[in-house]
PDB file of C-alpha atoms and ligand atoms in Angstrom:
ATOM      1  CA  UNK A 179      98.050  83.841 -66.265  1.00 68.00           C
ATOM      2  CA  UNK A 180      97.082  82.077 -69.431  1.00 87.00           C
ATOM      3  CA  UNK A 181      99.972  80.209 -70.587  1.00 97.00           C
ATOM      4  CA  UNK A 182     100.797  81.466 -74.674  1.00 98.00           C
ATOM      5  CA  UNK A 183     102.056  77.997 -77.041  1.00 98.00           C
ATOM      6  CA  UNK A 184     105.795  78.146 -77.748  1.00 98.00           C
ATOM      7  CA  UNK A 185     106.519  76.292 -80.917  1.00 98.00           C
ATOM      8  CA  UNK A 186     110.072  76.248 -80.877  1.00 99.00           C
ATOM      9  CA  UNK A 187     112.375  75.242 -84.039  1.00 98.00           C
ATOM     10  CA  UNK A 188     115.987  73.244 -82.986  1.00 98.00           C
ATOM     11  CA  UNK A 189     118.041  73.100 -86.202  1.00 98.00           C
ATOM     12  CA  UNK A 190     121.036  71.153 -84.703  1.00 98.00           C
ATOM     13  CA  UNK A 191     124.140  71.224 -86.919  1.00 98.00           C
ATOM     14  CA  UNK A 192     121.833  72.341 -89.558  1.00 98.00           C
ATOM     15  CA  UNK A 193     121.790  75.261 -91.549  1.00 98.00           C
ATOM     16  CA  UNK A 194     124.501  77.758 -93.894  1.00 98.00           C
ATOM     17  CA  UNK A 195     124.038  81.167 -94.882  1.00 98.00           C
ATOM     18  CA  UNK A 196     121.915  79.904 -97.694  1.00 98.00           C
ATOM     19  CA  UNK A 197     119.372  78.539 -95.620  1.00 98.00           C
ATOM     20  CA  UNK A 198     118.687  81.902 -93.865  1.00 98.00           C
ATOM     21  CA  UNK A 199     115.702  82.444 -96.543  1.00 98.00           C
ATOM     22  CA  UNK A 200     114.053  79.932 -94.787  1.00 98.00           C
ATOM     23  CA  UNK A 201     114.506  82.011 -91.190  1.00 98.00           C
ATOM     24  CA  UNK A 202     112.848  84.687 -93.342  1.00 98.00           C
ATOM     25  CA  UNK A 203     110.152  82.469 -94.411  1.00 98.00           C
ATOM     26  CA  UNK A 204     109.632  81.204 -90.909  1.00 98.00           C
ATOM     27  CA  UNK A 205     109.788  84.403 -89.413  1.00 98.00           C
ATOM     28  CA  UNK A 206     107.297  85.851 -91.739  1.00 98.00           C
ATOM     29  CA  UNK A 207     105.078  82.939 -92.059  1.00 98.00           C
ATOM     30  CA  UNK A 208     104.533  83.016 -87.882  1.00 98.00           C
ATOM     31  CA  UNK A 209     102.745  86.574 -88.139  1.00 98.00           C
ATOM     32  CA  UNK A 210     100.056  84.667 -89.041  1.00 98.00           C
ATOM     33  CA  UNK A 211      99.753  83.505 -85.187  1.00 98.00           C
ATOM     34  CA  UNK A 212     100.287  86.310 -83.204  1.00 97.00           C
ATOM     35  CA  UNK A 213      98.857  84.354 -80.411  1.00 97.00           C
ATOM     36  CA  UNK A 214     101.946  81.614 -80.683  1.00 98.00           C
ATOM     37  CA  UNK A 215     105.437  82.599 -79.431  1.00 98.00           C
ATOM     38  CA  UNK A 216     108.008  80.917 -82.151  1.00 98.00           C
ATOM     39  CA  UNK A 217     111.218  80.885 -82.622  1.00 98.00           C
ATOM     40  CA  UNK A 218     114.350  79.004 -83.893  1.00 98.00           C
ATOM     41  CA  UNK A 219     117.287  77.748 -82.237  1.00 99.00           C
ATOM     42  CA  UNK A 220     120.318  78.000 -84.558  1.00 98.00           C
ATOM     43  CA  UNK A 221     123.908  76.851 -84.933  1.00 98.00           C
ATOM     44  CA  UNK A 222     125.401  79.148 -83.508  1.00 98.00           C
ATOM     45  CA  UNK A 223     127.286  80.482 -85.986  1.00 98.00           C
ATOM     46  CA  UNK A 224     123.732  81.664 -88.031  1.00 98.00           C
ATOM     47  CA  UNK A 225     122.548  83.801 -84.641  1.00 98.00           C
ATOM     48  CA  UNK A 226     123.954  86.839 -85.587  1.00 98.00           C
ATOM     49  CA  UNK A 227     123.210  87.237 -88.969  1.00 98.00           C
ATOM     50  CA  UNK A 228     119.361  86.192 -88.545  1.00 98.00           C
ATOM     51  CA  UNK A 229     119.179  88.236 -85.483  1.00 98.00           C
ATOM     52  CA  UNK A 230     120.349  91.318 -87.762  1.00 98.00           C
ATOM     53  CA  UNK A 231     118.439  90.730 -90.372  1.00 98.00           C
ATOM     54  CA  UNK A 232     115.055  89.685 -88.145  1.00 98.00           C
ATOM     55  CA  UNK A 233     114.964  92.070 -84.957  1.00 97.00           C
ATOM     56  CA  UNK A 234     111.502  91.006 -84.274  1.00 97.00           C
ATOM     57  CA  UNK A 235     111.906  87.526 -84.143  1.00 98.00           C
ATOM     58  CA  UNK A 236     113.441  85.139 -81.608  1.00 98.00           C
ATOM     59  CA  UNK A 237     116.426  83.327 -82.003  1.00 98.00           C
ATOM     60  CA  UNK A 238     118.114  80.940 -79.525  1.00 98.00           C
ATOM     61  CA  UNK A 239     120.850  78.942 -79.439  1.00 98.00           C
ATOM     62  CA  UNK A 240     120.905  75.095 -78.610  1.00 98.00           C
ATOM     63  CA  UNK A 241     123.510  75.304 -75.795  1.00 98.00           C
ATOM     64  CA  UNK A 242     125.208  77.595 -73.416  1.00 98.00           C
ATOM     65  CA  UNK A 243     128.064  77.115 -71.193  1.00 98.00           C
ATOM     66  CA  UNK A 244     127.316  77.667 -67.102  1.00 98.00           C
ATOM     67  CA  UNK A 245     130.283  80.083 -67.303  1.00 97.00           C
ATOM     68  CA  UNK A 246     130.407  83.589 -68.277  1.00 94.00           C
ATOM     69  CA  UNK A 247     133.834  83.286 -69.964  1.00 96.00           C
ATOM     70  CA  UNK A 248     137.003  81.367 -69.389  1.00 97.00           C
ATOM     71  CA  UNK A 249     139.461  78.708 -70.395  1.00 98.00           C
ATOM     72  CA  UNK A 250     136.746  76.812 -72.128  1.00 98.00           C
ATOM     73  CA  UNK A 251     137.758  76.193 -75.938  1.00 98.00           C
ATOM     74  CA  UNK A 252     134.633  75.837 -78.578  1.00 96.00           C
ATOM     75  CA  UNK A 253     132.205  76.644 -75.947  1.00 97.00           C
ATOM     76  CA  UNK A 254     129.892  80.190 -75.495  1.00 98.00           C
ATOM     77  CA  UNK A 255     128.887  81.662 -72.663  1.00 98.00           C
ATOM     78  CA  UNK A 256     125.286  83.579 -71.819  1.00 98.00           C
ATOM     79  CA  UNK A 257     126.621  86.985 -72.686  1.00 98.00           C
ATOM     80  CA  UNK A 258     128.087  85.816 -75.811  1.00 98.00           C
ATOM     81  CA  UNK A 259     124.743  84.520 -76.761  1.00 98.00           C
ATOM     82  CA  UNK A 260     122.685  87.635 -75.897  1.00 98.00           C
ATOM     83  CA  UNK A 261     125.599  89.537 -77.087  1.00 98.00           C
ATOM     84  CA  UNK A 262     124.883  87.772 -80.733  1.00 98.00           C
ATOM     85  CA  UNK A 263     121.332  88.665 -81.109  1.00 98.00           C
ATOM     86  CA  UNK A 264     119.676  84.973 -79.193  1.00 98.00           C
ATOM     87  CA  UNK A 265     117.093  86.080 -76.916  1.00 98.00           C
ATOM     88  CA  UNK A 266     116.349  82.311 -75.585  1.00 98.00           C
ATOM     89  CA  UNK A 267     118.384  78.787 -75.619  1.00 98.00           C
ATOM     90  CA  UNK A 268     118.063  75.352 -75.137  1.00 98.00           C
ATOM     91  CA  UNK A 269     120.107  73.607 -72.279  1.00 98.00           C
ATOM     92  CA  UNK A 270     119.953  69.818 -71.462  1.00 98.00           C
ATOM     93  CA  UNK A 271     119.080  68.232 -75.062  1.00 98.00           C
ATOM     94  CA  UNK A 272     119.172  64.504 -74.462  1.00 97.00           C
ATOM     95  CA  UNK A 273     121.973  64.554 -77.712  1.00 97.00           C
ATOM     96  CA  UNK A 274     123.801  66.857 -75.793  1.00 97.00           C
ATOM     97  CA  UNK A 275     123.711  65.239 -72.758  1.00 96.00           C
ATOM     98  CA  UNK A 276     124.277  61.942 -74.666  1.00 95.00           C
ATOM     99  CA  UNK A 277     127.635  63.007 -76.754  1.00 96.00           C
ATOM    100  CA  UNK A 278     128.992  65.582 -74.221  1.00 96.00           C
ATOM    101  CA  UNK A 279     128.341  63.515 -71.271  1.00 96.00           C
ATOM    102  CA  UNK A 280     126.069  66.667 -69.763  1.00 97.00           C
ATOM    103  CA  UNK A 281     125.172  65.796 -66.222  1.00 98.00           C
ATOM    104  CA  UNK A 282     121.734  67.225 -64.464  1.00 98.00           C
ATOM    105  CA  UNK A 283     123.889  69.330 -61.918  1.00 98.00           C
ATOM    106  CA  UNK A 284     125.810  70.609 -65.283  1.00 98.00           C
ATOM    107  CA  UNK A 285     122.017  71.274 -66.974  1.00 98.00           C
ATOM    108  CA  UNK A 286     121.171  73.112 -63.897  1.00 98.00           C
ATOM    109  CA  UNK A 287     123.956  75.425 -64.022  1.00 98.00           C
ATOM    110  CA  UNK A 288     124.071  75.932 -67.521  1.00 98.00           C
ATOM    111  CA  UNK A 289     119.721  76.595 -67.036  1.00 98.00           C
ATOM    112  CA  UNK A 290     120.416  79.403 -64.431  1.00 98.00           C
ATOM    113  CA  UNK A 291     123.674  80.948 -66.001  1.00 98.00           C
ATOM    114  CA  UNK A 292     121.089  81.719 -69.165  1.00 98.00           C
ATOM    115  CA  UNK A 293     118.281  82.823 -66.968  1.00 98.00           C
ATOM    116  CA  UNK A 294     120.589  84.613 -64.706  1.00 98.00           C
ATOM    117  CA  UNK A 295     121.728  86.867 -67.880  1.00 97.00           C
ATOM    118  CA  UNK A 296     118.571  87.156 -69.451  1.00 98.00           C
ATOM    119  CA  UNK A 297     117.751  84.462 -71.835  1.00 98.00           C
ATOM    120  CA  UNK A 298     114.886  82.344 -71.634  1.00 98.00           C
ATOM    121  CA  UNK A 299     115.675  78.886 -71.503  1.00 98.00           C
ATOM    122  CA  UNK A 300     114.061  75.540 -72.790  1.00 98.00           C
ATOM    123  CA  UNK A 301     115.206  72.662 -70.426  1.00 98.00           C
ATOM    124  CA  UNK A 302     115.224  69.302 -72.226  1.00 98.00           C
ATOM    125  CA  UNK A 303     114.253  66.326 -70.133  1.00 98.00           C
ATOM    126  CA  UNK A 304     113.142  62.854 -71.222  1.00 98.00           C
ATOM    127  CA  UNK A 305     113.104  59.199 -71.125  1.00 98.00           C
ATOM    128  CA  UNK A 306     115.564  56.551 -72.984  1.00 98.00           C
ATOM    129  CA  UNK A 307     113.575  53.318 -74.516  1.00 98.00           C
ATOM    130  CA  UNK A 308     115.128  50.973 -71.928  1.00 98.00           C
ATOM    131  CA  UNK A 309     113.071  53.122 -69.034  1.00 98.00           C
ATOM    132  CA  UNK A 310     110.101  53.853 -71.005  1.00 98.00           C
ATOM    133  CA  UNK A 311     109.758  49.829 -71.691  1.00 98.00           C
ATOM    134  CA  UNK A 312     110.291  49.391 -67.595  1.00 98.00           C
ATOM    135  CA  UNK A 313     107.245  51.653 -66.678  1.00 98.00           C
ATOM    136  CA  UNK A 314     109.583  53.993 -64.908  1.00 98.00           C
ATOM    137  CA  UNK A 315     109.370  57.336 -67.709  1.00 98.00           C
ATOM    138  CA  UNK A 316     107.323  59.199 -65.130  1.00 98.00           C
ATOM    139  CA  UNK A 317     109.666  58.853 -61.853  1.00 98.00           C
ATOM    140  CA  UNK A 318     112.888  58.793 -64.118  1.00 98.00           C
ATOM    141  CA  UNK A 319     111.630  62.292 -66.019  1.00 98.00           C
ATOM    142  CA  UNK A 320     110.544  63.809 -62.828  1.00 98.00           C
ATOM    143  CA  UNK A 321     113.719  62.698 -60.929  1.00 98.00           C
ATOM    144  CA  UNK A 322     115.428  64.156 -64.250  1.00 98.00           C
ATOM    145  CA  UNK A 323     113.291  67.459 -63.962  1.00 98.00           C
ATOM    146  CA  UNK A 324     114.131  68.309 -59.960  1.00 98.00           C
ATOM    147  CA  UNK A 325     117.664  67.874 -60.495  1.00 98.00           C
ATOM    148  CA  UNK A 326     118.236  69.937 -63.662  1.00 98.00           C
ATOM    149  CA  UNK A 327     115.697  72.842 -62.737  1.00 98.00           C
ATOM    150  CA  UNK A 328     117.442  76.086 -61.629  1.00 98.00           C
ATOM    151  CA  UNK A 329     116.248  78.201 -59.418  1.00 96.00           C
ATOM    152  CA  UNK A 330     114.233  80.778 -60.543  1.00 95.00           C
ATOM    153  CA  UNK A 331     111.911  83.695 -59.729  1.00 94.00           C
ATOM    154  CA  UNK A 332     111.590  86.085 -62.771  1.00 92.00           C
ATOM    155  CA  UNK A 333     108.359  85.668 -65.540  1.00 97.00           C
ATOM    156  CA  UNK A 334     107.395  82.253 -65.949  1.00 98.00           C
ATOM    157  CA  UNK A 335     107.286  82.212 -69.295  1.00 98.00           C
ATOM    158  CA  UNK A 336     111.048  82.876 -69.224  1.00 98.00           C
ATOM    159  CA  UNK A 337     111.751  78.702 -68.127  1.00 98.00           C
ATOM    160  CA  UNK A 338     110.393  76.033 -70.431  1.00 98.00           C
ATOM    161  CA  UNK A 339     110.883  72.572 -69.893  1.00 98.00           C
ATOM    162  CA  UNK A 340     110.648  70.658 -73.131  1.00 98.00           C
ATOM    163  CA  UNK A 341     109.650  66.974 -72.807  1.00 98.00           C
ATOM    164  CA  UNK A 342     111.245  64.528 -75.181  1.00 98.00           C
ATOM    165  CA  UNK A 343     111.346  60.676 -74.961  1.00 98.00           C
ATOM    166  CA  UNK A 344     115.080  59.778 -76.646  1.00 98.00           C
ATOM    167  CA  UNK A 345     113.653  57.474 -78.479  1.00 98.00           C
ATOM    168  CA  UNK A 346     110.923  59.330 -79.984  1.00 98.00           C
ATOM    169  CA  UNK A 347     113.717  62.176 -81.441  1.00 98.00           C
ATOM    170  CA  UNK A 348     113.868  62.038 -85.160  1.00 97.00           C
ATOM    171  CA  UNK A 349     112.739  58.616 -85.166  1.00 98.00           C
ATOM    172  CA  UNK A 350     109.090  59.274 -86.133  1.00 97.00           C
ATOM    173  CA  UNK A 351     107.893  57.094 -83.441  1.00 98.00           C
ATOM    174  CA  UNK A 352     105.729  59.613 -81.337  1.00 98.00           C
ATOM    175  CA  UNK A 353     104.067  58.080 -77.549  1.00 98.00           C
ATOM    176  CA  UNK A 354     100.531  57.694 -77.128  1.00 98.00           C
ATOM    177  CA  UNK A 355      98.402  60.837 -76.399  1.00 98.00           C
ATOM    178  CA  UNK A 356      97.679  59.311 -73.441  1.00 98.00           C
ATOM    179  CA  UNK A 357     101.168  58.457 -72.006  1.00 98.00           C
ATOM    180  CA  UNK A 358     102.016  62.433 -73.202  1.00 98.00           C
ATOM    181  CA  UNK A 359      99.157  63.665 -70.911  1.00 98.00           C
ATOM    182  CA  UNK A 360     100.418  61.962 -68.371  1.00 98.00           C
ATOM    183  CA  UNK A 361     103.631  62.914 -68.344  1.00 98.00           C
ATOM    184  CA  UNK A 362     102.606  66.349 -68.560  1.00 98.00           C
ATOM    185  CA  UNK A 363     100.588  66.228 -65.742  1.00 98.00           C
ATOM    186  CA  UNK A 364     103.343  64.635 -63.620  1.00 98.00           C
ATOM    187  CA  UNK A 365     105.693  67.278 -64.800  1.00 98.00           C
ATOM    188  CA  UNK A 366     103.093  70.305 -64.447  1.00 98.00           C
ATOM    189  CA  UNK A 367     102.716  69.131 -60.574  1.00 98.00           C
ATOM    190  CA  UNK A 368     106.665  69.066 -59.849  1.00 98.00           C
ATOM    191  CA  UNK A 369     106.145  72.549 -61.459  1.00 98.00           C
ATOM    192  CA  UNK A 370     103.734  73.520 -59.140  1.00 98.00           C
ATOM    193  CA  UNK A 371     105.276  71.753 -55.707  1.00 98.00           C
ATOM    194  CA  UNK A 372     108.746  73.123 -56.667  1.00 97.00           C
ATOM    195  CA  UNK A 373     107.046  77.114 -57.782  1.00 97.00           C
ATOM    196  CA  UNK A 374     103.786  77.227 -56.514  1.00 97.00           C
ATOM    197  CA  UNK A 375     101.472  79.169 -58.375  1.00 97.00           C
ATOM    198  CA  UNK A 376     104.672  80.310 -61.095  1.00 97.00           C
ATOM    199  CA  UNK A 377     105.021  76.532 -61.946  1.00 98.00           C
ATOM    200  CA  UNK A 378     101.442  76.265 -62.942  1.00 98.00           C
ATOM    201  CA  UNK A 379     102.321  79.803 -65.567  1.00 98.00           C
ATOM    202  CA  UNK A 380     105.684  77.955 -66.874  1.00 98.00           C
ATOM    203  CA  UNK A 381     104.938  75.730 -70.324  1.00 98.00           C
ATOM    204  CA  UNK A 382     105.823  72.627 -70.702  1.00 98.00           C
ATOM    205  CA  UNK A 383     106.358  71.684 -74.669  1.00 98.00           C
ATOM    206  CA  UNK A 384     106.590  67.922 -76.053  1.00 98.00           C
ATOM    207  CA  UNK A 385     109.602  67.349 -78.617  1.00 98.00           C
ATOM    208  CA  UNK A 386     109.753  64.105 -80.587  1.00 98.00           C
ATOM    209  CA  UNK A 387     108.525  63.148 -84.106  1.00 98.00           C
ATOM    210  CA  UNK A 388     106.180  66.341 -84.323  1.00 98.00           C
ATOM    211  CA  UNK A 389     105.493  66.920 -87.327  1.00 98.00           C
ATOM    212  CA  UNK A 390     102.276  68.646 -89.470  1.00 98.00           C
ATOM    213  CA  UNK A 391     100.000  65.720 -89.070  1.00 98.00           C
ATOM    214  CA  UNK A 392     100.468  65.245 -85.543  1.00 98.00           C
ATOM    215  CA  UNK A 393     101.102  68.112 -84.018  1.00 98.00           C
ATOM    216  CA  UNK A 394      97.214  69.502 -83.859  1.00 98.00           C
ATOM    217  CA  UNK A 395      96.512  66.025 -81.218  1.00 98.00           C
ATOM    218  CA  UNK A 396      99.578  66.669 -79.328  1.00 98.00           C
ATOM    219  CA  UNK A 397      99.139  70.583 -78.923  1.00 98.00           C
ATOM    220  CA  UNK A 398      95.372  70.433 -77.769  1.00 98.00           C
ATOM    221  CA  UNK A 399      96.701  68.077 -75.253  1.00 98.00           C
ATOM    222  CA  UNK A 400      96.053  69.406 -71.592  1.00 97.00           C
ATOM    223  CA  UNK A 401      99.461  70.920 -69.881  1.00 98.00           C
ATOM    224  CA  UNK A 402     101.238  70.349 -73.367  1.00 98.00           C
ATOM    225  CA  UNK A 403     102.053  73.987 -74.197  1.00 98.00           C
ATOM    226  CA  UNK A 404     103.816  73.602 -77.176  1.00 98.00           C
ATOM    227  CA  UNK A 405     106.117  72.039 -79.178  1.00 98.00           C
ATOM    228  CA  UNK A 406     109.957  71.508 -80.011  1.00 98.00           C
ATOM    229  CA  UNK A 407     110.636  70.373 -82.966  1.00 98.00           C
ATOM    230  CA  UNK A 408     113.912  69.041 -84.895  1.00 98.00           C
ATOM    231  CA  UNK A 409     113.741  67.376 -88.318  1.00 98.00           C
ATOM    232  CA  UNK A 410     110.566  69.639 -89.162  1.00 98.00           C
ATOM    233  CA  UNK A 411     111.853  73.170 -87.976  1.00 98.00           C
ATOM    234  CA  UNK A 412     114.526  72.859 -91.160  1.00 98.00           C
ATOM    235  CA  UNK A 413     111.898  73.947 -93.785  1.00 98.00           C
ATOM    236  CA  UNK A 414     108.900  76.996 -93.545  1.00 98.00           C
ATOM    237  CA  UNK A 415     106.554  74.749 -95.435  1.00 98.00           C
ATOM    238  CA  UNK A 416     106.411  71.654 -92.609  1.00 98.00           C
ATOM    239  CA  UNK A 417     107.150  74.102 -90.072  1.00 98.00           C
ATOM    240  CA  UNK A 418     104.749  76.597 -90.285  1.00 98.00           C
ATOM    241  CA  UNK A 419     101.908  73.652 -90.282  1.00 98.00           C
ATOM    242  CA  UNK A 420     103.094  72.925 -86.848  1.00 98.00           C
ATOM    243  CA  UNK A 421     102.531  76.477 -85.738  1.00 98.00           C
ATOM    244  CA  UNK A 422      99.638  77.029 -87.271  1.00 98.00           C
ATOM    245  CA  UNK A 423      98.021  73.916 -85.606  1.00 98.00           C
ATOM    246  CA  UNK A 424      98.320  75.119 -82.041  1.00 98.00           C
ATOM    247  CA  UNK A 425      94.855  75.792 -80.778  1.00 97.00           C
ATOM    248  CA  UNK A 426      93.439  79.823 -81.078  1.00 91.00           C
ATOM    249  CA  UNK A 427      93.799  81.130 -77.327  1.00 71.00           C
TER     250      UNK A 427
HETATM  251  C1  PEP B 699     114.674  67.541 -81.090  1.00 53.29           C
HETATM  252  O1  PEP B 699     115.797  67.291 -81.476  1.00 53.29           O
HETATM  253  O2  PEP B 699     114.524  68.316 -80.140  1.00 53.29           O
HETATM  254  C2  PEP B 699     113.558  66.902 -81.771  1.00 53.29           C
HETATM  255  C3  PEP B 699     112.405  66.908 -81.164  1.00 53.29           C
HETATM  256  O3  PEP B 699     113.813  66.335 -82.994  1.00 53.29           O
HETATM  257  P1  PEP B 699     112.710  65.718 -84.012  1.00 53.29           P
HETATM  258  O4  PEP B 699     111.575  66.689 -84.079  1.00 53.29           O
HETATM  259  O5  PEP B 699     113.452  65.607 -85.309  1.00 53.29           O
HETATM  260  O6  PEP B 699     112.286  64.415 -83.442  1.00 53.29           O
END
């Protein structure tokens, strides 16, 4: 199975009613790569209106509780997410895991509570500067990776793991093409041990610094199947660049 690019947007705690022209502008602007999947990953208090007002595109949110519902205040649960229009989210970002103390085994859950309810799920894994510096990023990440997968046996496509060295998010310091091939191939092969053949059909996407003038090295990079992408995702006109640099399949 030919794996399609994801370019996913992540707008943090970005974006007001007012910006949802730019969802529009996204939105309309990624027709022009029907070959790409793309989507944006909102506050979630944006889902619902851009999912109204944009059926055909995909929305996701940027975190989901491993819990259905409960005694949990400020958090949402997978249903709650479908329920408001997200057809995909992100679990394990390294801020979330950084300022909410997120643990792999609580990734994990929060991974197959999405998957289990029918949203496709980005899992964010990745390096701090102190490990990259050590020459440990590949063992640490793919330590990182086996304990925060779920398990899983629907479409591949459906589980993304994201790649993104801490230090390279928002800091427009990006790693070398080579040490991003690398890690990709380390992480495609703990795909493949832990999934067999699935795990070789799963994408793996790099997040960190991509913006329109790097994103067309990064995306032609061998098991790099896309991109997430913070600071840039905010506006159509450095956005769309990104998607429009991933290589014609
Ligand atoms: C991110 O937060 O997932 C990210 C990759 O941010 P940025 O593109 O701004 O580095």
């Amino acid at each position: 199975m030919a794996r399609r690019y994801l370019v996913a947007g992540n707008w943090k705690m970005h974006g007001l009613a007012s910006d949802l022209g730019e969802v529009a502008a996204i939105a309309s602007g990624a027709e022009r790569r029907p070959d790409v999947d793309v989507a944006l990953c909102l506050p979630a208090t944006l889902i619902e209106r851009a999912a109204r007002a944009l059926p055909a595109f995909a929305i996701g949110g940027q975190d989901v509780h491993a819990e259905d519902k409960g005694a949990h205040t400020g958090d949402i649960g997978a249903a709650m997410l479908s329920d408001a229009g997200a057809s995909l989210t992100i679990v394990g970002h390294s801020e979330r895991r950084a300022d909410h103390g997120e643990s792999d085994e609580g990734v994990q859950a929060k991974a197959a509570a999405a998957l289990a309810s029918g949203l496709d799920v980005i899992l964010c894994v990745g390096e701090s500067l102190e490990v990259r510096k050590s020459g440990q990023a590949i063992p640490e990440v793919e330590r990182q990776l086996l304990a925060s997968l779920p398990e899983f046996e629907g479409n591949p496509s459906r589980l993304s793991v994201a790649y993104e060295p801490i230090w390279a998010i928002g800091t427009g310091l990006v790693p070398s093409l080579e040490d991003i091939a690398a890690m990709h191939g380390a992480l495609r092969q703990q795909l493949v041990d832990r999934f067999g053949a699935a795990g070789g059909d799963m994408r793996i996407l790099y997040g960190g610094s991509v913006k329109a003038s790097n994103a067309g090295e990064i995306l032609a990079i061998d098991d790099v199947d896309g991109a997430l992408v913070g600071g840039a995702s905010l506006k159509s006109a450095d956005f769309l660049p990104i998607v429009e640099a991933a290589p014609q399949s």
